[in-house]
Tab-separated table of C-alpha atoms in Angstrom:
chain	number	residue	atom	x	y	z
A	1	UNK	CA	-2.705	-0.290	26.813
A	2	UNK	CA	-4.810	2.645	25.849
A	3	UNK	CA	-3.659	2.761	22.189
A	4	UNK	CA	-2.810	-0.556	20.004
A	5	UNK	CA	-0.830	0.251	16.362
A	6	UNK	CA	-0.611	-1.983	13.965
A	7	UNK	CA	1.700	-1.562	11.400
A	8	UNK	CA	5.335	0.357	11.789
A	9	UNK	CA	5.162	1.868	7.948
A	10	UNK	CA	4.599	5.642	6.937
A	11	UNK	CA	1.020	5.600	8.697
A	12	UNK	CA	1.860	3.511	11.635
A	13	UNK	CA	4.711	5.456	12.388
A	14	UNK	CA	2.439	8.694	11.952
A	15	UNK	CA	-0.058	7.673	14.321
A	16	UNK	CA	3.001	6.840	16.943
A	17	UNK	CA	4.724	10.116	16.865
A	18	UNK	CA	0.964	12.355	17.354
A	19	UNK	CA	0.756	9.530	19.653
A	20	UNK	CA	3.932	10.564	21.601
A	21	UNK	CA	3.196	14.180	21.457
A	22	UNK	CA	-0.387	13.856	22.969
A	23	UNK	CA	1.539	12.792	26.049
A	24	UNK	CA	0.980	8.775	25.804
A	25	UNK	CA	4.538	6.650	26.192
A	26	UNK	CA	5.357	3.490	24.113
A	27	UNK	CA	5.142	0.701	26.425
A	28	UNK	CA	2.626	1.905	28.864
A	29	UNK	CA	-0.040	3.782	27.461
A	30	UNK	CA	0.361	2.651	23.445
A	31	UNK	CA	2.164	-0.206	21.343
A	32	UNK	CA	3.520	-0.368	18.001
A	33	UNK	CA	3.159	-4.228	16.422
A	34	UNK	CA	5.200	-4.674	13.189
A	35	UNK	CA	5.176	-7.701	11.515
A	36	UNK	CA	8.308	-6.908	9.082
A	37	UNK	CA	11.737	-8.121	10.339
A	38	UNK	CA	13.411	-4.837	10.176
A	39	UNK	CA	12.074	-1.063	9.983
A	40	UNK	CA	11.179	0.370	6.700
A	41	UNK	CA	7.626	-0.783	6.177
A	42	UNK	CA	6.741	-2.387	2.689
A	43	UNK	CA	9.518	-0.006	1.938
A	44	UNK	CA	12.535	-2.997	2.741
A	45	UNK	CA	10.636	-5.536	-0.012
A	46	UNK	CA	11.186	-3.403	-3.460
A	47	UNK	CA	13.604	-4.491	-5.928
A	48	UNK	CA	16.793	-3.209	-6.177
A	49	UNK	CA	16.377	-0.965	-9.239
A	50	UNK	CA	14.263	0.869	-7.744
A	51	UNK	CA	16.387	3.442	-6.326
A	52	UNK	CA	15.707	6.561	-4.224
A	53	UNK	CA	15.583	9.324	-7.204
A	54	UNK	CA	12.825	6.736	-9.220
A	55	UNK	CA	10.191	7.106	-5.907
A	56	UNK	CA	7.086	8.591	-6.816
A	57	UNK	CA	5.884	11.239	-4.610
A	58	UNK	CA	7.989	10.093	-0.638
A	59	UNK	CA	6.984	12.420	1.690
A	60	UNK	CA	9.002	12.969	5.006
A	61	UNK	CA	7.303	11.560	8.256
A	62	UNK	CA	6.017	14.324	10.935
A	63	UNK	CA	8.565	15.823	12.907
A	64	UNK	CA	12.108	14.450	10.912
A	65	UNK	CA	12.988	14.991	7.331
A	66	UNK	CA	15.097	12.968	5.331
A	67	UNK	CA	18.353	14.808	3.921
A	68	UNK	CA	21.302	13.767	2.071
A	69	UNK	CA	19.962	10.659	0.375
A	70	UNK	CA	21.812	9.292	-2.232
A	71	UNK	CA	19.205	9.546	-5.416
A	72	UNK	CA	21.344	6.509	-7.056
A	73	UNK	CA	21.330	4.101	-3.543
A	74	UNK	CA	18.076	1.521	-3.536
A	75	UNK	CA	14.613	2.842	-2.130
A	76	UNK	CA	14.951	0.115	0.250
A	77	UNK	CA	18.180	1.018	2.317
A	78	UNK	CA	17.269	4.606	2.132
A	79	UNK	CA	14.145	4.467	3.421
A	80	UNK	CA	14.869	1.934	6.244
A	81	UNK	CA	17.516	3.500	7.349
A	82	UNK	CA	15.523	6.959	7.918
A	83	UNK	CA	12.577	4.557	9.444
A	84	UNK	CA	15.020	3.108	11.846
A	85	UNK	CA	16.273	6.107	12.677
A	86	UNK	CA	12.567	7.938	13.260
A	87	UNK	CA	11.960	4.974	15.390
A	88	UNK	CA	15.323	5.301	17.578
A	89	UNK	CA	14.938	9.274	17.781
A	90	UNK	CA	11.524	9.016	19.196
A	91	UNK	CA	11.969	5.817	21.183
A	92	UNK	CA	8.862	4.460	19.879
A	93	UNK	CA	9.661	0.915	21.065
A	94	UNK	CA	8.315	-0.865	18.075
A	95	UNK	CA	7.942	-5.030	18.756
A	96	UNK	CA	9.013	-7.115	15.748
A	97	UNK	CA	8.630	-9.088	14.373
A	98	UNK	CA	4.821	-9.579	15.538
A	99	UNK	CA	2.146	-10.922	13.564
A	100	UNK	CA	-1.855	-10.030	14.548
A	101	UNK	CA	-4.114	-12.511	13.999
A	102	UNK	CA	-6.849	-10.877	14.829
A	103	UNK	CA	-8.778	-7.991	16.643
A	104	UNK	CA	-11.884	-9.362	18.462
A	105	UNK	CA	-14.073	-7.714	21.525
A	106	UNK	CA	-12.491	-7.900	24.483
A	107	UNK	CA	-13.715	-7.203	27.804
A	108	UNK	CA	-15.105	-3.610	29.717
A	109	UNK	CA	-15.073	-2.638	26.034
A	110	UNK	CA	-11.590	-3.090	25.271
A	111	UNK	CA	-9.857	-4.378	22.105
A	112	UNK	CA	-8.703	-7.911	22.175
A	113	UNK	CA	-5.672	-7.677	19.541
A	114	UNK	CA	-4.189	-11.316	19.129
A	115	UNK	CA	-0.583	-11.588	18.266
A	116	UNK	CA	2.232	-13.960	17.805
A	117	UNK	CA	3.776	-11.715	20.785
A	118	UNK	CA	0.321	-12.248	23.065
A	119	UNK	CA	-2.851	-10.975	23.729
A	120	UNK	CA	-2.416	-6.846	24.326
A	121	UNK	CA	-6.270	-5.132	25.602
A	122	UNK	CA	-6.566	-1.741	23.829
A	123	UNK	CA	-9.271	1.031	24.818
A	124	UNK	CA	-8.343	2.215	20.563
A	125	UNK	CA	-6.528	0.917	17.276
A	126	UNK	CA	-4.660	2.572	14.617
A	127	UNK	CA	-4.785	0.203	12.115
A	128	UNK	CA	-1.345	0.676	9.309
A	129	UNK	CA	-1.691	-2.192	8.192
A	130	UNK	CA	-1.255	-1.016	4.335
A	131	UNK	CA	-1.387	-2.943	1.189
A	132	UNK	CA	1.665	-4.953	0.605
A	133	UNK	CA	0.691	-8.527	2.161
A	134	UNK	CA	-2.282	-8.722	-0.029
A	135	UNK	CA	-0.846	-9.106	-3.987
A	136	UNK	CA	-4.241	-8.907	-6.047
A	137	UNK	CA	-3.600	-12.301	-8.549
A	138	UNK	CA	-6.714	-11.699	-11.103
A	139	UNK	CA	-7.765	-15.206	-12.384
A	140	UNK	CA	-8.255	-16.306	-16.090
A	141	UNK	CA	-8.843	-19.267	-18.175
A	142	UNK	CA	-5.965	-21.230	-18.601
A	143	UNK	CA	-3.729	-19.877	-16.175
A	144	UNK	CA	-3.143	-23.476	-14.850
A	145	UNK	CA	-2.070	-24.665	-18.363
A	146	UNK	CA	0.578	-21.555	-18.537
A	147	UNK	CA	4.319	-23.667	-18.514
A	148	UNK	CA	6.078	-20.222	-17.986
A	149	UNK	CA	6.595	-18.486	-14.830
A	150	UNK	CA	4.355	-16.364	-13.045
A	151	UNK	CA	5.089	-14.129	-10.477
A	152	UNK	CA	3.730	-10.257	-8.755
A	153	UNK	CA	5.296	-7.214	-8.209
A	154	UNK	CA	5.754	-7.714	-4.985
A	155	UNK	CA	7.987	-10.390	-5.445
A	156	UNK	CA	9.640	-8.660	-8.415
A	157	UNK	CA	13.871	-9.444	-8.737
A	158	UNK	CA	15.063	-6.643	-10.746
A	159	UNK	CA	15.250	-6.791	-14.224
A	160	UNK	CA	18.389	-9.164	-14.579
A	161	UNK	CA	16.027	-12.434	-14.123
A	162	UNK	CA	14.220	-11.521	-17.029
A	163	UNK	CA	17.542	-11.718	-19.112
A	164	UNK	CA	16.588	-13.227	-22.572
A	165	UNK	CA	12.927	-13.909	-21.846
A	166	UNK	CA	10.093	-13.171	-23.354
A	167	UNK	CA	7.653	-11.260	-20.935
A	168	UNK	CA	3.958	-9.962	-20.533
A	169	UNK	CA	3.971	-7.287	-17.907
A	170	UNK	CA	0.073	-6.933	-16.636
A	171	UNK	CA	-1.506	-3.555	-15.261
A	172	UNK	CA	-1.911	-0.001	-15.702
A	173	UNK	CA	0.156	1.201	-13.241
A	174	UNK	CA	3.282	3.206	-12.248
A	175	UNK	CA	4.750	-0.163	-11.087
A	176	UNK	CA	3.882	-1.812	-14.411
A	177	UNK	CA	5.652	1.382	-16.567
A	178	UNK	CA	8.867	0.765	-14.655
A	179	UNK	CA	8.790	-2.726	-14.401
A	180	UNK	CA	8.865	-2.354	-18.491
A	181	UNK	CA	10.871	-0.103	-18.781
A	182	UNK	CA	13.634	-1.594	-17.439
A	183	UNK	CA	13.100	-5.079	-18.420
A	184	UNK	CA	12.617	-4.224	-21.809
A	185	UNK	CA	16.620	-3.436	-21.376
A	186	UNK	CA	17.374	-7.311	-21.128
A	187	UNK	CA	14.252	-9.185	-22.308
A	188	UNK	CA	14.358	-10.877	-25.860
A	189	UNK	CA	10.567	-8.801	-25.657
A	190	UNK	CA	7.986	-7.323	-23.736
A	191	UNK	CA	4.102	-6.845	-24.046
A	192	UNK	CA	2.349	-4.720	-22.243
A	193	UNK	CA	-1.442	-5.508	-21.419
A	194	UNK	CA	-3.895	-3.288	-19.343
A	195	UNK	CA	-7.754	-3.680	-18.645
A	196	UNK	CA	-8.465	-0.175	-19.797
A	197	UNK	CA	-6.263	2.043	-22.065
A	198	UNK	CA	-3.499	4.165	-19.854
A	199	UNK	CA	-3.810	7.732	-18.819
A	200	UNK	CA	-0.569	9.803	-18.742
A	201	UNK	CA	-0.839	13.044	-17.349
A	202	UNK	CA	1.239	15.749	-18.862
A	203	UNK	CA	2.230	18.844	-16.734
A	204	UNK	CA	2.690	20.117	-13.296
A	205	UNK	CA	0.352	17.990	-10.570
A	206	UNK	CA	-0.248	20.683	-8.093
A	207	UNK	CA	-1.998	20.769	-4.779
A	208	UNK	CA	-5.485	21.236	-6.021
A	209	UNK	CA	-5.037	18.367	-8.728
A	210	UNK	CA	-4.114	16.089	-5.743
A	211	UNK	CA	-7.172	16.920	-3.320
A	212	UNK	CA	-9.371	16.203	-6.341
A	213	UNK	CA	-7.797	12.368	-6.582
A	214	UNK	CA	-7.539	12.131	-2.844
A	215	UNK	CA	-11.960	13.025	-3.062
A	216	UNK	CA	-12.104	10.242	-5.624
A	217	UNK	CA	-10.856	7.757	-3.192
A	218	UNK	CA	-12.729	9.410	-0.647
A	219	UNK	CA	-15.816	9.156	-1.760
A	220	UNK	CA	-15.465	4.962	-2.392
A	221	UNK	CA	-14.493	4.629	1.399
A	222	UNK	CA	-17.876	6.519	2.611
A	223	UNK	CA	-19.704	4.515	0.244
A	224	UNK	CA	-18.472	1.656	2.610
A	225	UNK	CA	-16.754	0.375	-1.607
A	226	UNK	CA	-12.611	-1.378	-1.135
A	227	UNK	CA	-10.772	1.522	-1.652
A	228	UNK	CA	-9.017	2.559	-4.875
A	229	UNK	CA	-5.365	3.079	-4.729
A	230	UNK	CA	-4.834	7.238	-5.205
A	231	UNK	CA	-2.284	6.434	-7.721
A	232	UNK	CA	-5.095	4.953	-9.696
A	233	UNK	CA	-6.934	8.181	-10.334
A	234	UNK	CA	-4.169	10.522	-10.830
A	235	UNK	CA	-2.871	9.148	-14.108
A	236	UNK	CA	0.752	8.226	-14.993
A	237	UNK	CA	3.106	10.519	-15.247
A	238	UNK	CA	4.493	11.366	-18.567
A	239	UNK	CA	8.384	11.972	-18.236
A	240	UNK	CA	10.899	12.115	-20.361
A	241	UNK	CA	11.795	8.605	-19.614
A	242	UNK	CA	8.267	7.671	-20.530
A	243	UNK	CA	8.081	9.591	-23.118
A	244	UNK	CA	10.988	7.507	-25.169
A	245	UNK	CA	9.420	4.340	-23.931
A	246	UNK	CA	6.400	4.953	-25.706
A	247	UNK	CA	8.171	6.304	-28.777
A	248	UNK	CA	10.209	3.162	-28.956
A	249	UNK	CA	7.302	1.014	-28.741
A	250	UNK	CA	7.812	-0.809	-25.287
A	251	UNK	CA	4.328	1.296	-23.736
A	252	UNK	CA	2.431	0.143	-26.424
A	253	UNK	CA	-0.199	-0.754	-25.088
A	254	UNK	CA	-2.572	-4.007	-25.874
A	255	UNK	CA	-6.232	-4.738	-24.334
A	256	UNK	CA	-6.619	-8.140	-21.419
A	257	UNK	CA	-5.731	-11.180	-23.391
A	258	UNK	CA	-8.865	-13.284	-23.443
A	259	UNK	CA	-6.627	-16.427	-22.003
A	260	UNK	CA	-3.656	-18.152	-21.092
A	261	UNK	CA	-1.975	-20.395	-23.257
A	262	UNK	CA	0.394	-23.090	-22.383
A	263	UNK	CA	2.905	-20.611	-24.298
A	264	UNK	CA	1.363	-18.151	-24.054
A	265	UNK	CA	-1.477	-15.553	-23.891
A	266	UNK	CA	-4.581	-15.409	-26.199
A	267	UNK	CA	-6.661	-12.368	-28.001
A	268	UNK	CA	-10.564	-12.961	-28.821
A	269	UNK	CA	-9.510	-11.967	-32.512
A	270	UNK	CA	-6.900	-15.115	-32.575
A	271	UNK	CA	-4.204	-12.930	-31.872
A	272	UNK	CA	-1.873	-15.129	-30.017
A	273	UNK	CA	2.160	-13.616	-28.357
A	274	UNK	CA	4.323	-16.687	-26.723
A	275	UNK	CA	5.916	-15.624	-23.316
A	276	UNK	CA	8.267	-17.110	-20.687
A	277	UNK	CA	7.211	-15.248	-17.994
A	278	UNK	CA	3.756	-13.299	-17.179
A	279	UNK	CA	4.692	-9.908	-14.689
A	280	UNK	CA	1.316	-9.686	-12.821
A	281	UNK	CA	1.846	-5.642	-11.920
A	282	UNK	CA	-2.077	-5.376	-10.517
A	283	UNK	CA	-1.925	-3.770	-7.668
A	284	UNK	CA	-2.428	-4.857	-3.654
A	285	UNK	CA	-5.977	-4.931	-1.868
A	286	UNK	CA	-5.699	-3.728	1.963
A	287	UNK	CA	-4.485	-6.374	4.342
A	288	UNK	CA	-7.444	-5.867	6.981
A	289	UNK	CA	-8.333	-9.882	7.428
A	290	UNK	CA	-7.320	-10.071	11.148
A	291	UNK	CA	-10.497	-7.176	11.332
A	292	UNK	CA	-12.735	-9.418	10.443
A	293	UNK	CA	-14.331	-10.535	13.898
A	294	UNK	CA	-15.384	-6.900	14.195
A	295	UNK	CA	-17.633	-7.193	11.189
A	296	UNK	CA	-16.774	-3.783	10.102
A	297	UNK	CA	-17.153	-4.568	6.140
A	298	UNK	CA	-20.123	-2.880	4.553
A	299	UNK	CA	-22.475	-4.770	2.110
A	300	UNK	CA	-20.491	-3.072	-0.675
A	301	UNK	CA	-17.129	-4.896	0.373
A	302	UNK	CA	-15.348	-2.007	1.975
A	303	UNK	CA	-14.975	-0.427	5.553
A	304	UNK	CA	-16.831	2.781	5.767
A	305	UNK	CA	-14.580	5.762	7.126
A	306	UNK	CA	-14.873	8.923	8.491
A	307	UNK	CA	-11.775	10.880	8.491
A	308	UNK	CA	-9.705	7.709	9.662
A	309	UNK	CA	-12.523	6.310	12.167
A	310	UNK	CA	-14.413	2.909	10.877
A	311	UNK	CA	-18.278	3.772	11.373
A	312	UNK	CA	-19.471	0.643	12.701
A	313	UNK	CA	-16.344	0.868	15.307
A	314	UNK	CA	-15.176	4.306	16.559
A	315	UNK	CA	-12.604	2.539	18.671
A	316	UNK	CA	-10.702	2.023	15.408
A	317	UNK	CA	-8.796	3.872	12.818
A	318	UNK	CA	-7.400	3.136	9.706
A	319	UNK	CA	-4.698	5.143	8.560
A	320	UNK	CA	-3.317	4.633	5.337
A	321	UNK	CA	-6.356	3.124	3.623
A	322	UNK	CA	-8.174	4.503	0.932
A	323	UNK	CA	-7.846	8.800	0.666
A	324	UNK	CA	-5.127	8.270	3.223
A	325	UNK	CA	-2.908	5.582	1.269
A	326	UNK	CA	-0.452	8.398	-0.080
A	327	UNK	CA	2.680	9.105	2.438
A	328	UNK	CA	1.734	12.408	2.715
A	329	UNK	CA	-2.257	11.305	3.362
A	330	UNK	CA	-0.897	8.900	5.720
A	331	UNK	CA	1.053	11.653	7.993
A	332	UNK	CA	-2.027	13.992	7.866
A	333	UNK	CA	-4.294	10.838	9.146
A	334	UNK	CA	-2.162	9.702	11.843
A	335	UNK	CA	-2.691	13.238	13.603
A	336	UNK	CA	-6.501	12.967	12.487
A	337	UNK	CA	-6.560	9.427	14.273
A	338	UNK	CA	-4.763	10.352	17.515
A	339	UNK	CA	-7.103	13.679	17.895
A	340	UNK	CA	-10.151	11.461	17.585
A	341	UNK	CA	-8.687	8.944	19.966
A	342	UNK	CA	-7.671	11.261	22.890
A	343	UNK	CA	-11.192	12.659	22.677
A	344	UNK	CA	-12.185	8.968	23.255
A	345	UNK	CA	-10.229	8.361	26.218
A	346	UNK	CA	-11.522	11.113	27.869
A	347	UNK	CA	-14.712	10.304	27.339
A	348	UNK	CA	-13.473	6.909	28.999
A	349	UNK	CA	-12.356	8.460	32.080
A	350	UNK	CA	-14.968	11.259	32.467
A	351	UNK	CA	-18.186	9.358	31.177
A	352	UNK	CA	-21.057	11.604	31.327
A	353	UNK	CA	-23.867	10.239	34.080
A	354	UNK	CA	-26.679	8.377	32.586
C-alpha cells in the first residue's frame, strides 16, 4: 500500500475521502483499519441519552452532509448510520474489525503496521486513532477501600442506573455537566467535584473565538506537551439548561476531595459526603501506544506536530490529535495530511540524484 489509515472515525474517514480524490483507490493504493465493530467511530459507544440535538459542535464530513436527523433519536444511531453511509457512497472499503498492534520500520523505508488482519507495508500513515480507548482514571488515596461503584464516561449507562443512588460525578467538562444533569433527575443526590473551578462561557462562540482555542492546543503539540482536548480551553457553555442547573444547585461546584472513603469521599477540612457510586467524567488521553516503536514521543510526553506531520517521522500523520481533535479540525487535517503525503510519494518515485 502507499497509504495506511488507522482509525474509520471523523478524521480517519477525512483522510480517506482527500485520499480518494487525490486519485489513490481503497484496496490498492491505501487502507482503512477500524478496530470498532460497526461504522460510527467512538460515535456507536455514547449512552443513550445522549441524543442528536444534545451534540456539541458535529460537523458534517467533506463531501456529504447529514440532513433530516431526528434531534430526539440517540447520537449513536444517527451518526453511524451517516458514517456507514459516507463509507458505502465512497466505497472506501474499510476492514473491521482490525486491531493494530503496532507500527514499526519496515523495509526500503516502508511502514510495518501490525494488525489482527496481518502485516500491511505502507510508504505513509494517517493515524485517527482518537481518544476514546484511552479513559484517563486519575488515582487517589483510598480508592481501593471505596465499597461503591466506580466507573468512566466512557462506559456511562444512561442515567436510569443511577436510580436512587447517591453519586459524585468527577471533572470539569461538557461530559461531566450532562452526565449531572440528567442524573440528578433520578439520583437520591449528586456532587459535583472539579480540580479547578468551571468556566462557562456566555454568548455567541464565533469563528475567531474558536481559532484562538484551536492555537491553545496548538501550541502544546509543537512544544512536543500530550495534547489538551479543545473543549478544554473553550469553556462550557452556559445554556438555558445550564443555567437552571446551576440555579437549582446540582452545578455547584466543590474542589478534588482529598480521598476516598470506604463510603465515601473526603475534604482536607473534614468535610466528608457518602456516595454509592463515583462518575469519573476526566477526559481520554490519545490512544497512540501501537506508535511507540517509532519513538516519536518528545521528552515533554507528547508527539511534536506540524500541521498533521509527526517531526521525528514525516511518513506519519496524526489527524485528530491535539488542534485537530474537533470534527471540524479533523476534516480540515485530513486534506492537510493527504497534501503532505502525495508530495511524499512523489518524492518516492522521482527522488532527486544524489
Amino acid at each position: 500500500m502507499d497509504v495506511a489509515v488507522v482509525g474509520a472515525g471523523q478524521a480517519g474517514l477525512s483522510g480517506a475521502y482527500h485520499l480518494r480524490r487525490a486519485g489513490l483507490e481503497p484496496g490498492r493504493d491505501f487502507v482503512v483499519l477500524d478496530h470498532s465493530p460497526r461504522p460510527g467511530g467512538a460515535w456507536q459507544f455514547r449512552w443513550p441519552t445522549l441524543t442528536y440535538g444534545k451534540v456539541h459542535g458535529m460537523h458534517a464530513l467533506p463531501g456529504m452532509e447529514l440532513e433530516g436527523a431526528d434531534p430526539e433519536r440517540p447520537s449513536a444511531e444517527v451518526i453511524g448510520d451517516y458514517f456507514a453511509a459516507y463509507e458505502e457512497t465512497f466505497s472506501l472499503g474499510v476492514l473491521r474489525p482490525v486491531d493494530v498492534s503496532a507500527v514499526r520500520e519496515g523495509d526500503g523505508g516502508r511502514l510495518r503496521v501490525e494488525s489482527s488482519a496481518g502485516v500491511f507495508s505502507a510508504r505513509a500513515l494517517i493515524n485517527a486513532t482518537g481518544t476514546w480507548d484511552r479513559p484517563f482514571w486519575p488515582r487517589y488515596p483510598g480508592q481501593e477501600l471505596f465499597r461503591g461503584r466506580m466507573l468512566h464516561t466512557a462506559g456511562y449507562p444512561g442515567p436510569a442506573a443511577f436510580a436512587g443512588a447517591r453519586v459524585i460525578v468527577v471533572g470539569g467538562g461538557t461530559s461531566a455537566v450532562q452526565h449531572l444533569l440528567e442524573i440528578a433527575e433520578v439520583a437520591a443526590g449528586t456532587t459535583w467535584v472539579t480540580r479547578r473551578p468551571p468556566v462557562f462561557r456566555e454568548g455567541p462562540f464565533g469563528e475567531a473565538e474558536g481559532r484562538a482555542a484551536v492555537a491553545l492546543v496548538d501550541r502544546r503539540v509543537r512544544q512536543g506537551l500530550p495534547p489538551q482536548s479543545v473543549v478544554s480551553v473553550t469553556g462550557l457553555p452556559l445554556n438555558e439548561t445550564v443555567r437552571r442547573g446551576r440555579d437549582s444547585g446540582v452545578l455547584d461546584r466543590r474542589p478534588m476531595f482529598e480521598r476516598l472513603t470506604e463510603t465515601g469521599a473526603a475534604w482536607a477540612d473534614g468535610t466528608r459526603v457518602d456516595a454509592d457510586v463515583i462518575l469519573w467524567a476526566t477526559g481520554f488521553r490519545a490512544a497512540v501506544d501501537h506508535l511507540a516503536p517509532l519513538r516519536l514521543r518528545e521528552p515533554g510526553g507528547g508527539i511534536r506536530v506540524e500541521g498533521t506531520r509527526a517531526v521525528r517521522d514525516e511518513r506519519v500523520h496524526l489527524v485528530g490529535y491535539g488542534p485537530s481533535a474537533s470534527t471540524v479540525g479533523a476534516n480540515r487535517a485530513g486534506a492537510t495530511a493527504v497534501r503532505d503525503i502525495r508530495r511524499l510519494l512523489a518524492r518516492a518515485e522521482h527522488p532527486v540524484p544524489a
